[in-house]
Tab-separated table of C-alpha atoms and ligand atoms in Angstrom:
chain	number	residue	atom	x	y	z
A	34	UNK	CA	0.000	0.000	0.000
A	35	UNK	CA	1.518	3.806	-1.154
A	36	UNK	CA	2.597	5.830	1.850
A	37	UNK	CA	-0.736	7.930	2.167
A	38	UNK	CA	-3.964	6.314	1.723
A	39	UNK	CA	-5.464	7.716	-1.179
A	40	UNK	CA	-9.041	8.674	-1.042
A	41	UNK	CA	-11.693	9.099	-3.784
A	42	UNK	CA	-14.820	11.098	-3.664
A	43	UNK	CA	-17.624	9.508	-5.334
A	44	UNK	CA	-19.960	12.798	-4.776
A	45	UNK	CA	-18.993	16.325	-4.180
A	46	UNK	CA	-21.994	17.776	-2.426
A	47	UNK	CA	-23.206	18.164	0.895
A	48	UNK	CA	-22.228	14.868	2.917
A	49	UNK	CA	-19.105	14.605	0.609
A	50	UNK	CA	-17.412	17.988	1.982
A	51	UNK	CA	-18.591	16.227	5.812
A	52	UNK	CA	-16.641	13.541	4.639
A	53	UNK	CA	-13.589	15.375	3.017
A	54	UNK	CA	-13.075	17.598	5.996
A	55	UNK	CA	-13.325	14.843	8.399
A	56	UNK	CA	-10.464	12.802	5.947
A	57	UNK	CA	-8.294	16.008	6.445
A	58	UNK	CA	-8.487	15.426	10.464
A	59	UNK	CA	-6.890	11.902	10.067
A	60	UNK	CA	-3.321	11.292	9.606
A	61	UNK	CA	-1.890	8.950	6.657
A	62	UNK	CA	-5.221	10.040	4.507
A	63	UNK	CA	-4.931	12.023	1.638
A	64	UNK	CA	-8.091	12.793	-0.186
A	65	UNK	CA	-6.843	12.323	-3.371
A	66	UNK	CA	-9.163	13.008	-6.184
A	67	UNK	CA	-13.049	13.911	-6.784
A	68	UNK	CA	-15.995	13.047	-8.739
A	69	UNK	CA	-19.619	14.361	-9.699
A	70	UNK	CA	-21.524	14.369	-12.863
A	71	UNK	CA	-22.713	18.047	-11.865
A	72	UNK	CA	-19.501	19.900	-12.824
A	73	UNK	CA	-20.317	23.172	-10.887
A	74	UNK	CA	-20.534	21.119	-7.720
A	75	UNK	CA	-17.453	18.868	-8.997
A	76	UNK	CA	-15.529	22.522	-9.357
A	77	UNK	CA	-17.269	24.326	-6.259
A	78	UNK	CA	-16.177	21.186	-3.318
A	79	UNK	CA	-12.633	20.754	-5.496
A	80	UNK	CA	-11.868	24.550	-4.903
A	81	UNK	CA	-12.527	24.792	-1.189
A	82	UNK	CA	-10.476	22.078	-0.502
A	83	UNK	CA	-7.816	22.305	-3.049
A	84	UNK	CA	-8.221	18.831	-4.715
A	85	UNK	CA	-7.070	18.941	-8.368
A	86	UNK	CA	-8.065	15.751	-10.016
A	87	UNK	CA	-11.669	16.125	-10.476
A	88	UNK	CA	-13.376	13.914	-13.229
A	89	UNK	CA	-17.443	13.883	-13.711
A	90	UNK	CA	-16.856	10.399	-15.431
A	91	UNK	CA	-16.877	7.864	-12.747
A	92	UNK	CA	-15.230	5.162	-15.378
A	93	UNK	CA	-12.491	7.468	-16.529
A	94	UNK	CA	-11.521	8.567	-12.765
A	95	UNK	CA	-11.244	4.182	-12.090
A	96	UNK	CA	-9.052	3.786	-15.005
A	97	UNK	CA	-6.880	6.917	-15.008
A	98	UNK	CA	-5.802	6.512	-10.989
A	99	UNK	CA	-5.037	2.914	-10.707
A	100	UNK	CA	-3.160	4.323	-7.779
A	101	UNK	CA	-6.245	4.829	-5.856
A	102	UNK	CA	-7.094	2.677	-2.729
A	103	UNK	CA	-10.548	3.505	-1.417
A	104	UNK	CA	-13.745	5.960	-1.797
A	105	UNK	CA	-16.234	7.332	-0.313
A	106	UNK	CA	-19.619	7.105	-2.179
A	107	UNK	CA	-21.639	9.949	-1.447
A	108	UNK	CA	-24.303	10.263	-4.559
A	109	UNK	CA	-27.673	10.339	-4.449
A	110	UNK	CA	-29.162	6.830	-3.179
A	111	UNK	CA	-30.263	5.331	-6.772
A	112	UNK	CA	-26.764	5.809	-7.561
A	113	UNK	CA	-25.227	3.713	-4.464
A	114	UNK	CA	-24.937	0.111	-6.017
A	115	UNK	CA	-23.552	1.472	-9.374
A	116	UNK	CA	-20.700	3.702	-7.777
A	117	UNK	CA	-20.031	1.017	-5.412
A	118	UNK	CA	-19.660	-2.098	-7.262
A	119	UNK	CA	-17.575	0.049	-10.002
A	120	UNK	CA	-15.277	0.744	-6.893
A	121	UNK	CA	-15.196	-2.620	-5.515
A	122	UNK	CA	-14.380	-3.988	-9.217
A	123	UNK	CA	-11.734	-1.548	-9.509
A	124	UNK	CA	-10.087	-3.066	-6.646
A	125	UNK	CA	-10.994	-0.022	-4.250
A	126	UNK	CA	-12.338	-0.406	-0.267
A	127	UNK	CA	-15.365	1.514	-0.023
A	128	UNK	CA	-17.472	3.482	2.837
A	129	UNK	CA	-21.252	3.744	1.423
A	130	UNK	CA	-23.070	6.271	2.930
A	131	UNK	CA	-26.461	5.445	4.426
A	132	UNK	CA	-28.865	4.071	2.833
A	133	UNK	CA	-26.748	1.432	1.775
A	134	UNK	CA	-28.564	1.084	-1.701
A	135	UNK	CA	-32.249	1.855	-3.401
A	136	UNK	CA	-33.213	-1.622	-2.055
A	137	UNK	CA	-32.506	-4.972	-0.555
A	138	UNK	CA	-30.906	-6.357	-4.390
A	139	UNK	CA	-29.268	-3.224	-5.055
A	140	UNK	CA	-27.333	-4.041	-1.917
A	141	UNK	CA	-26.734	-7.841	-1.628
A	142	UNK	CA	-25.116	-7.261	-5.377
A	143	UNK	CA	-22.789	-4.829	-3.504
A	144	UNK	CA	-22.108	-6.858	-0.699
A	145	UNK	CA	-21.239	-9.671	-3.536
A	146	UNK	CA	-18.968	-7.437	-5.461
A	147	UNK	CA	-17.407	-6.768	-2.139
A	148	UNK	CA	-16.607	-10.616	-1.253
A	149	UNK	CA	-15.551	-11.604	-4.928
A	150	UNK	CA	-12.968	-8.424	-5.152
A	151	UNK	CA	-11.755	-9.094	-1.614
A	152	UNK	CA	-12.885	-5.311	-0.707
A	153	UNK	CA	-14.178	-3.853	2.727
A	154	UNK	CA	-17.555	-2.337	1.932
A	155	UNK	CA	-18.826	-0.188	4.838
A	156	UNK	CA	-21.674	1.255	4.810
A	157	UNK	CA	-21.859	5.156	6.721
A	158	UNK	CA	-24.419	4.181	9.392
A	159	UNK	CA	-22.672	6.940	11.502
A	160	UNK	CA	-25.243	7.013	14.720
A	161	UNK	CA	-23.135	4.285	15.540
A	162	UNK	CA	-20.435	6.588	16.242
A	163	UNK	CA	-21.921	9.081	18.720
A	164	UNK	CA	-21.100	9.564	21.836
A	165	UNK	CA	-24.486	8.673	23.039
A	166	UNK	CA	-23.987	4.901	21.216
A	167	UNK	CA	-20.697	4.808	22.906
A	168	UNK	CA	-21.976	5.215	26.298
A	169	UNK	CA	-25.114	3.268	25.903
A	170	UNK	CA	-23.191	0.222	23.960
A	171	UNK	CA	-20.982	0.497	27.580
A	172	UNK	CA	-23.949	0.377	30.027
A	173	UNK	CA	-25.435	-2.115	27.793
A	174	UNK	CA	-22.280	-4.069	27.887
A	175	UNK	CA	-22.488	-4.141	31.405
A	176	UNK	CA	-25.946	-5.731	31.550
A	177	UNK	CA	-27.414	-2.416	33.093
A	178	UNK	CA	-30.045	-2.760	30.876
A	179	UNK	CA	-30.676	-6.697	31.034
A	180	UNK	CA	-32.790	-8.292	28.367
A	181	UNK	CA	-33.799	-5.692	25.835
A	182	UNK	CA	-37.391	-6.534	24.308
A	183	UNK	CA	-38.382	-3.158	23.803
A	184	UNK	CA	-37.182	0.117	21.677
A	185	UNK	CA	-39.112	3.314	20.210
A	186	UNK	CA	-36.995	5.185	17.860
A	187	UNK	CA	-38.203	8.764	16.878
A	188	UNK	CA	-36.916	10.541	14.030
A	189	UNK	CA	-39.669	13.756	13.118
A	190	UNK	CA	-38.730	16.705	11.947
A	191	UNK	CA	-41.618	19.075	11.850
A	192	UNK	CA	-40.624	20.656	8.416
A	193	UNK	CA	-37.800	18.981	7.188
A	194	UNK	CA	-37.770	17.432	3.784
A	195	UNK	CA	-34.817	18.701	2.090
A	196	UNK	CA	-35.336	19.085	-1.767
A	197	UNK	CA	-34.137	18.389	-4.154
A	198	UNK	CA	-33.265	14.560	-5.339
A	199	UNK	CA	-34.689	13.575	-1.691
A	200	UNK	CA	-38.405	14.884	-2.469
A	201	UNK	CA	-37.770	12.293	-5.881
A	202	UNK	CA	-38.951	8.749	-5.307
A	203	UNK	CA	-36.931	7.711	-8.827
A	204	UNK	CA	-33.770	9.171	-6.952
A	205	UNK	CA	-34.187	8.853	-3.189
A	206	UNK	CA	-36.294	5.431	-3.089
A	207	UNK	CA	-38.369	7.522	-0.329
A	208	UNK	CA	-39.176	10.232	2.221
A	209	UNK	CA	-37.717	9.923	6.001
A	210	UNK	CA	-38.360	6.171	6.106
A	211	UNK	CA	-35.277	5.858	4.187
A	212	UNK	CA	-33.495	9.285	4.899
A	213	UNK	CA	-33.846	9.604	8.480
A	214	UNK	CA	-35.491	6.565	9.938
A	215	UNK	CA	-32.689	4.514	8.399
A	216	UNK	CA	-30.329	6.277	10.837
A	217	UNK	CA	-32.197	5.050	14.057
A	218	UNK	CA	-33.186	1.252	12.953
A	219	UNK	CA	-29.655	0.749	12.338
A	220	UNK	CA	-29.044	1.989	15.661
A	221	UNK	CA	-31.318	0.576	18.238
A	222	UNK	CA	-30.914	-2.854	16.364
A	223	UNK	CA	-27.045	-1.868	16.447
A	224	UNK	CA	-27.335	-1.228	20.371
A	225	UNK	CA	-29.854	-4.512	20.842
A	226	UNK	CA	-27.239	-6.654	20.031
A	227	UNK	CA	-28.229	-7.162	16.104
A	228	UNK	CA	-31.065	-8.825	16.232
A	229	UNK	CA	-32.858	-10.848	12.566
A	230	UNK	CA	-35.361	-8.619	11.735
A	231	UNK	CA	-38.608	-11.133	10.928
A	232	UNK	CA	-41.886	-9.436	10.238
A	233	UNK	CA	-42.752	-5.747	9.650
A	234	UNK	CA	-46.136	-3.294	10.159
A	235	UNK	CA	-46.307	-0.172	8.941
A	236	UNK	CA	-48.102	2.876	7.678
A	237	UNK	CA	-46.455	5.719	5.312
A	238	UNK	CA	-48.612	9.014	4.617
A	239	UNK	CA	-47.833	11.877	2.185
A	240	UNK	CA	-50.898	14.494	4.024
A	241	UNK	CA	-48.705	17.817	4.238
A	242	UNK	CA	-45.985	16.983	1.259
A	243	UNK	CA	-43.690	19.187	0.969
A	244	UNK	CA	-44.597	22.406	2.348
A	245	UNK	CA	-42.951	25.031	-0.015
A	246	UNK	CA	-45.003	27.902	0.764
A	247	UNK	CA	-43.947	27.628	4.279
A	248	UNK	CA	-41.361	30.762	5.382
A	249	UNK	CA	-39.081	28.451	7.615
A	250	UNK	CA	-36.086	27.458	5.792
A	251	UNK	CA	-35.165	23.650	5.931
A	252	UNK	CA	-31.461	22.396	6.293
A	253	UNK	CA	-29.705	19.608	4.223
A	254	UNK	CA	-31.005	20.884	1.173
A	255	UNK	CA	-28.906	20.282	-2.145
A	256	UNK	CA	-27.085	22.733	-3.671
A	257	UNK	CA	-29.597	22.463	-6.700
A	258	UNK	CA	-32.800	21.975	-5.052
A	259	UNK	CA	-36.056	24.197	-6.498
A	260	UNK	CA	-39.268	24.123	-5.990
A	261	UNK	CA	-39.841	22.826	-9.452
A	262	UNK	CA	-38.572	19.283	-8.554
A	263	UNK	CA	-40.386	16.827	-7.913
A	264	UNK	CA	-41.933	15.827	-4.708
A	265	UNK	CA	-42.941	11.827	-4.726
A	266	UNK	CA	-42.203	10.553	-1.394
A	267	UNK	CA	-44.335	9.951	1.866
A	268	UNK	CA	-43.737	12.683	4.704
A	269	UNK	CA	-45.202	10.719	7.617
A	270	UNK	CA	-44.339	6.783	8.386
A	271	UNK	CA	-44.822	4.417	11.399
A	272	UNK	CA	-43.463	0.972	11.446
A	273	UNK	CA	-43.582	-2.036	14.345
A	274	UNK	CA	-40.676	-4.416	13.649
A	275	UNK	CA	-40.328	-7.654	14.860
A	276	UNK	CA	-37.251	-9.664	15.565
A	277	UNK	CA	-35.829	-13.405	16.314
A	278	UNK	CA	-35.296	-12.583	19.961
A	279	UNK	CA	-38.983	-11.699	20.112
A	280	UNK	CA	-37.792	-7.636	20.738
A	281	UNK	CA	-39.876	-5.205	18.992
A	282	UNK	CA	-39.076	-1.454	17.887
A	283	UNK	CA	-41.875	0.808	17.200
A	284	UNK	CA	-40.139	3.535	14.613
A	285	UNK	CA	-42.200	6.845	14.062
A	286	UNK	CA	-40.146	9.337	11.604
A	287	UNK	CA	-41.704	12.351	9.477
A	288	UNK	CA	-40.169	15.239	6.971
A	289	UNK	CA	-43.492	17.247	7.849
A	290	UNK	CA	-45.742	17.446	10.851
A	291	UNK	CA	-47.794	19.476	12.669
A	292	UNK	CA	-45.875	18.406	16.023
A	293	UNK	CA	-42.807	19.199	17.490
A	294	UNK	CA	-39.262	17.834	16.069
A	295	UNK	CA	-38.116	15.274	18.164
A	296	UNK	CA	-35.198	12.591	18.196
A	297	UNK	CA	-36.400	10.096	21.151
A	298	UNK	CA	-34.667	6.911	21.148
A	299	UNK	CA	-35.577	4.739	24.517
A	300	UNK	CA	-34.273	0.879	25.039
A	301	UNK	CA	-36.391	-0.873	27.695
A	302	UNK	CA	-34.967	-3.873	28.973
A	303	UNK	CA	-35.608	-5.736	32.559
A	304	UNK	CA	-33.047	-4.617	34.306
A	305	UNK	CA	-33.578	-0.908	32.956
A	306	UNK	CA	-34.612	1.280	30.694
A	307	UNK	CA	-32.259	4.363	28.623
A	308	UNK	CA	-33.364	7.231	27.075
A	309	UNK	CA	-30.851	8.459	24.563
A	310	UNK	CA	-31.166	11.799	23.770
A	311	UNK	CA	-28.284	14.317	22.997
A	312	UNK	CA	-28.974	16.956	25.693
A	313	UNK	CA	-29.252	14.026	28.044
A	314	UNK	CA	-29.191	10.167	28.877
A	315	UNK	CA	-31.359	8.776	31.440
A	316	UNK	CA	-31.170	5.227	32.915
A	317	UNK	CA	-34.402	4.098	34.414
A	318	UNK	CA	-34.194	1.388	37.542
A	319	UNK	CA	-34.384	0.609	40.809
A	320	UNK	CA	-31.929	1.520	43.591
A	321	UNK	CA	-32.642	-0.340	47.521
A	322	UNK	CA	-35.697	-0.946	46.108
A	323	UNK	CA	-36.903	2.483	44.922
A	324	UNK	CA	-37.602	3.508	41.297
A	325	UNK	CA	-34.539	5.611	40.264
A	326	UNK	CA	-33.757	7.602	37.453
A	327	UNK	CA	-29.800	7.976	36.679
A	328	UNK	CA	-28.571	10.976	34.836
A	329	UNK	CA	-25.447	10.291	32.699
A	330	UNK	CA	-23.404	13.117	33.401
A	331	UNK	CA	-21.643	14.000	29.925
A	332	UNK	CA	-19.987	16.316	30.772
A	333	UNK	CA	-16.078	15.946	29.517
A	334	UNK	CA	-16.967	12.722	28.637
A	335	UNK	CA	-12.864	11.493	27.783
A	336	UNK	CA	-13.790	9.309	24.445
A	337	UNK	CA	-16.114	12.409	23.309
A	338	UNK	CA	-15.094	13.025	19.649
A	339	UNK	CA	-17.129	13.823	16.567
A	340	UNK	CA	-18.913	11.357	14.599
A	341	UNK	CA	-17.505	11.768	11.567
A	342	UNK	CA	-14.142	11.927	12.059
A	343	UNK	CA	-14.702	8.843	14.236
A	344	UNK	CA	-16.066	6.854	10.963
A	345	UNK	CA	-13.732	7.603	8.792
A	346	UNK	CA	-10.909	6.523	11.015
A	347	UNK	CA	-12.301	3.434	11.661
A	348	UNK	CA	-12.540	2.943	8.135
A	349	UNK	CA	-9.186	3.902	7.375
A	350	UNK	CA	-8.150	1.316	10.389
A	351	UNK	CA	-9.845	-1.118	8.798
A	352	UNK	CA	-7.827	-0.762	5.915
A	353	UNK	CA	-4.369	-0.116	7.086
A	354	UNK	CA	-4.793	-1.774	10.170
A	355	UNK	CA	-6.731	-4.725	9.862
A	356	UNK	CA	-9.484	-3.443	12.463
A	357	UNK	CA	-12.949	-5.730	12.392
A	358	UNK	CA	-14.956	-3.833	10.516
A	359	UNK	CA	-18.067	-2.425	13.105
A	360	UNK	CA	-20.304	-1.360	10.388
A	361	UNK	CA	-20.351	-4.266	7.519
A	362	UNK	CA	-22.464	-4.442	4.359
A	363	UNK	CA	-24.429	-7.712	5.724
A	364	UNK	CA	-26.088	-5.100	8.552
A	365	UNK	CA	-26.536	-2.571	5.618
A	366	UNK	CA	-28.531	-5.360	3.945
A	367	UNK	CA	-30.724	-6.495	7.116
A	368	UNK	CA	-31.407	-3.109	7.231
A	369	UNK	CA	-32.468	-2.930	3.762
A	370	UNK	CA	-34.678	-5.605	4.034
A	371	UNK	CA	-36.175	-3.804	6.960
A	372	UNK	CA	-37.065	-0.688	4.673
A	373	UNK	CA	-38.220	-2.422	2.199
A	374	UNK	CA	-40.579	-4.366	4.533
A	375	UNK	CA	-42.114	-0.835	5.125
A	376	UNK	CA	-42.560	0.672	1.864
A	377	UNK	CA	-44.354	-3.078	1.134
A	378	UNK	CA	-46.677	-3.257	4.062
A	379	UNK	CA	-47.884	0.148	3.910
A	380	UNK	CA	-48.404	-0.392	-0.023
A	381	UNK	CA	-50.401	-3.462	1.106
A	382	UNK	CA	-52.052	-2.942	4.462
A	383	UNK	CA	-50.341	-6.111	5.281
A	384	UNK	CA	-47.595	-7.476	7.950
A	385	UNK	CA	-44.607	-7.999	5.949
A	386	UNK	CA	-42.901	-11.753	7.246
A	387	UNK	CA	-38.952	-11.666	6.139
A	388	UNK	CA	-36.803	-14.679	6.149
B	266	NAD	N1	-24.717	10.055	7.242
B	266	NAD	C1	-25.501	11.100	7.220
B	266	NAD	O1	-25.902	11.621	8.266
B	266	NAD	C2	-25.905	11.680	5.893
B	266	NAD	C3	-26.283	13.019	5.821
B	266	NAD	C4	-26.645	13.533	4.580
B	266	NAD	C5	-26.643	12.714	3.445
B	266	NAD	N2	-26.282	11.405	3.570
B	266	NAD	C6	-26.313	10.526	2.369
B	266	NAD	O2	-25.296	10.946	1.472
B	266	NAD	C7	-25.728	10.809	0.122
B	266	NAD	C8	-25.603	12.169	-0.571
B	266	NAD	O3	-26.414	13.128	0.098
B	266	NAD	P1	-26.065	14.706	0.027
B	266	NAD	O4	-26.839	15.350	1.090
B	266	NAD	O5	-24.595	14.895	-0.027
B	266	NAD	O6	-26.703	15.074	-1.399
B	266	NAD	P2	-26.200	16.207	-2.422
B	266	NAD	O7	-27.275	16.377	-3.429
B	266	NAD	O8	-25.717	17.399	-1.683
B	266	NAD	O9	-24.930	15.521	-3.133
B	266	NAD	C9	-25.055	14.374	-3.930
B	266	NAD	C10	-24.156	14.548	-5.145
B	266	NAD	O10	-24.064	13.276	-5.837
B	266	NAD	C11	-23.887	13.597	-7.208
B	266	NAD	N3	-24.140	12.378	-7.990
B	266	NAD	C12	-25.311	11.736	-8.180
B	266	NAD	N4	-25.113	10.628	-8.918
B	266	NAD	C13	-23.781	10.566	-9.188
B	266	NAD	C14	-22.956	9.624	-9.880
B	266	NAD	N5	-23.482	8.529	-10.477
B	266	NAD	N6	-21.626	9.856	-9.952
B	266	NAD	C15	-21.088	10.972	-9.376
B	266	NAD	N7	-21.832	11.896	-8.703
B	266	NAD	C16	-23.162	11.684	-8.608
B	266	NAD	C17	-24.865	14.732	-7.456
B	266	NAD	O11	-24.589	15.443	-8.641
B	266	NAD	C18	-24.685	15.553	-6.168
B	266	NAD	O12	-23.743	16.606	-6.362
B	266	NAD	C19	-27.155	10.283	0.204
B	266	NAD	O13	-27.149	8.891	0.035
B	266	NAD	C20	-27.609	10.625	1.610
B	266	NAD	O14	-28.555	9.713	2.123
B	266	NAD	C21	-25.897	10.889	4.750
């Protein structure tokens, strides 16, 4: 391997200058070259941070730098398997940013390119990460929690859908089902111990759409967005998913509603009970026989880093150092199959039963 490890970015918009300026925080990275079919973003993220091969040909970036050793794919979501797999194929490690692909054979093809190249394929399930999964993974390590057979994951934004290619079923594959709510199946299932996913209920909605005449600006939106694109995907979903170890997670995540934003994630278990919020954590239990509620003081917390950067550098350990890889393609495809589930039983009405 050369001296540096040199990075490609498959993607120069909004999550690709996250991921550039976290590379540039890591030592032995260099991000080495860049890549978008929109040639004003190509030019805008290759300016700020000074890269100067830029190519909006995928293919002719893959043959031109055989020197490359991994990427970053950071395109819109229809887009995933086919930047991926010409990675992998190319003999490049890749980090896939969440969702890992449009749907559950988008990404078992990618985890199969993966295995037949010999590649790591990660996929950028980044709650994993925080602080707050740190800590809990720790108390839940230490059996504070006991058996888990319970989780609520909350992921609403009040006005929040973005734009752009997200607000386009043909490009995003959905609304905050597969935006947003991705983020927090992967992580209570993550922080449950990984759990087979085996039947799923849900409801989407699309009552408010998109909301343009509304005054309050929205983050995250793409450098193109307008008003003029289309808007295809739901804006409200609920979900009840069952797995082996007879746990359930109830899953509620919006891009518009007329309630508060809020990001509650609770684990119930029979020993105790967290709430994982980022203000606070609270452990519910009983102390000498008295309920008790234990606030997780995170303050100065030692291993407190950001996200990101955190990622990335396991990524980049995985590669030069041989580190297990904690976020592998085969949970990006579990939790495929778990999206998919939704988008099926709320076409149908019905429970969804998986394999
Ligand atoms: N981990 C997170 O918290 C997080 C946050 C935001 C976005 N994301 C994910 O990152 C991805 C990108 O989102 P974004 O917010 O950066 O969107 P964005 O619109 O800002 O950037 C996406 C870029 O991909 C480019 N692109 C599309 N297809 C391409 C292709 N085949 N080859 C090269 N470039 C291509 C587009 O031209 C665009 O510039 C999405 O999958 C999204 O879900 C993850």
């Amino acid at each position: 391997m050369s001296e540096k490890l040199k990075i490609a970015l498959i993607g120069a918009g909004n999550i690709a200058n996250t991921h550039i300026g976290a590379y540039k925080r890591i030592p032995g990275v260099e991000v080495y070259a860049i890549c978008d079919i929109d040639e004003k973003r190509l030019n805008i993220t290759a300016n700020q941070f000074g890269i100067e091969r830029r190519y909006t040909d995928l293919d002719k970036m893959l043959s031109e730098l055989p020197e490359l050793d991994a990427a970053s794919v950071c395109v819109w979501n229809c887009n995933h398997a086919e930047c991926t797999i010409k990675a992998l194929n190319a003999g490049l490690h890749v980090l896939c940013e969440k969702p890992m692909a449009y749907n559950t054979a988008e990404a078992i093809a990618m985890k199969e390119a993966a295995e037949k190249n010999g590649k790591l394929l990660m996929i950028g399930f980044v709650l994993r990460f925080s602080n707050e999964a740190k800590i809990a993974k720790d108390l839940i390590s230490k059996d504070l929690l006991g058996d888990i057979y319970y989780a609520k994951a909350q992921f609403i934004r009040r006005h929040g859908n973005p734009g752009g290619w997200f607000s386009d079923i043909e490009r995003s594959g959905g609304g905050p089902v597969i935006d947003i709510g991705v983020h927090v199946i992967d992580l209570t299932r993550y922080l449950m111990g990984l759990p087979k996913p085996v039947s799923v209920y849900a409801v989407t909605n699309k009552k408010l759409g998109r909301r343009d005449y509304l005054k309050n600006h929205v983050d995250w939106a793409p450098l193109n967005a307008s008003p003029s694109d289309p808007d295809t995907v739901e804006d409200f979903a609920t979900a009840l998913i069952r797995y082996d170890n007879g746990a359930v997670l109830s899953l509620e995540t919006t891009y518009d509603i007329n309630l508060p934003d809020n990001n509650t994630r609770l684990l119930c278990g029979t020993k105790g009970g967290l709430s994982i919020g980022e203000r606070e954590m609270i452990l519910y239990n009983d102390t000498d026989g008295f309920l008790s509620d234990v606030r997780i003081d995170k303050r100065n917390y030692k291993e407190a880093g950001d996200f990101f950067v955190a990622e990335l550098s396991h990524f980049v350990d995985c590669i030069t150092k041989g580190v297990k890889c904690q976020n592998p393609a085969e949970d990006g495809v579990e939790i495929m199959k778990i999206l998919d589930a939704i988008y099926e039983s709320a076409r149908t009405g019905h429970e969804v039963v998986l394999d």
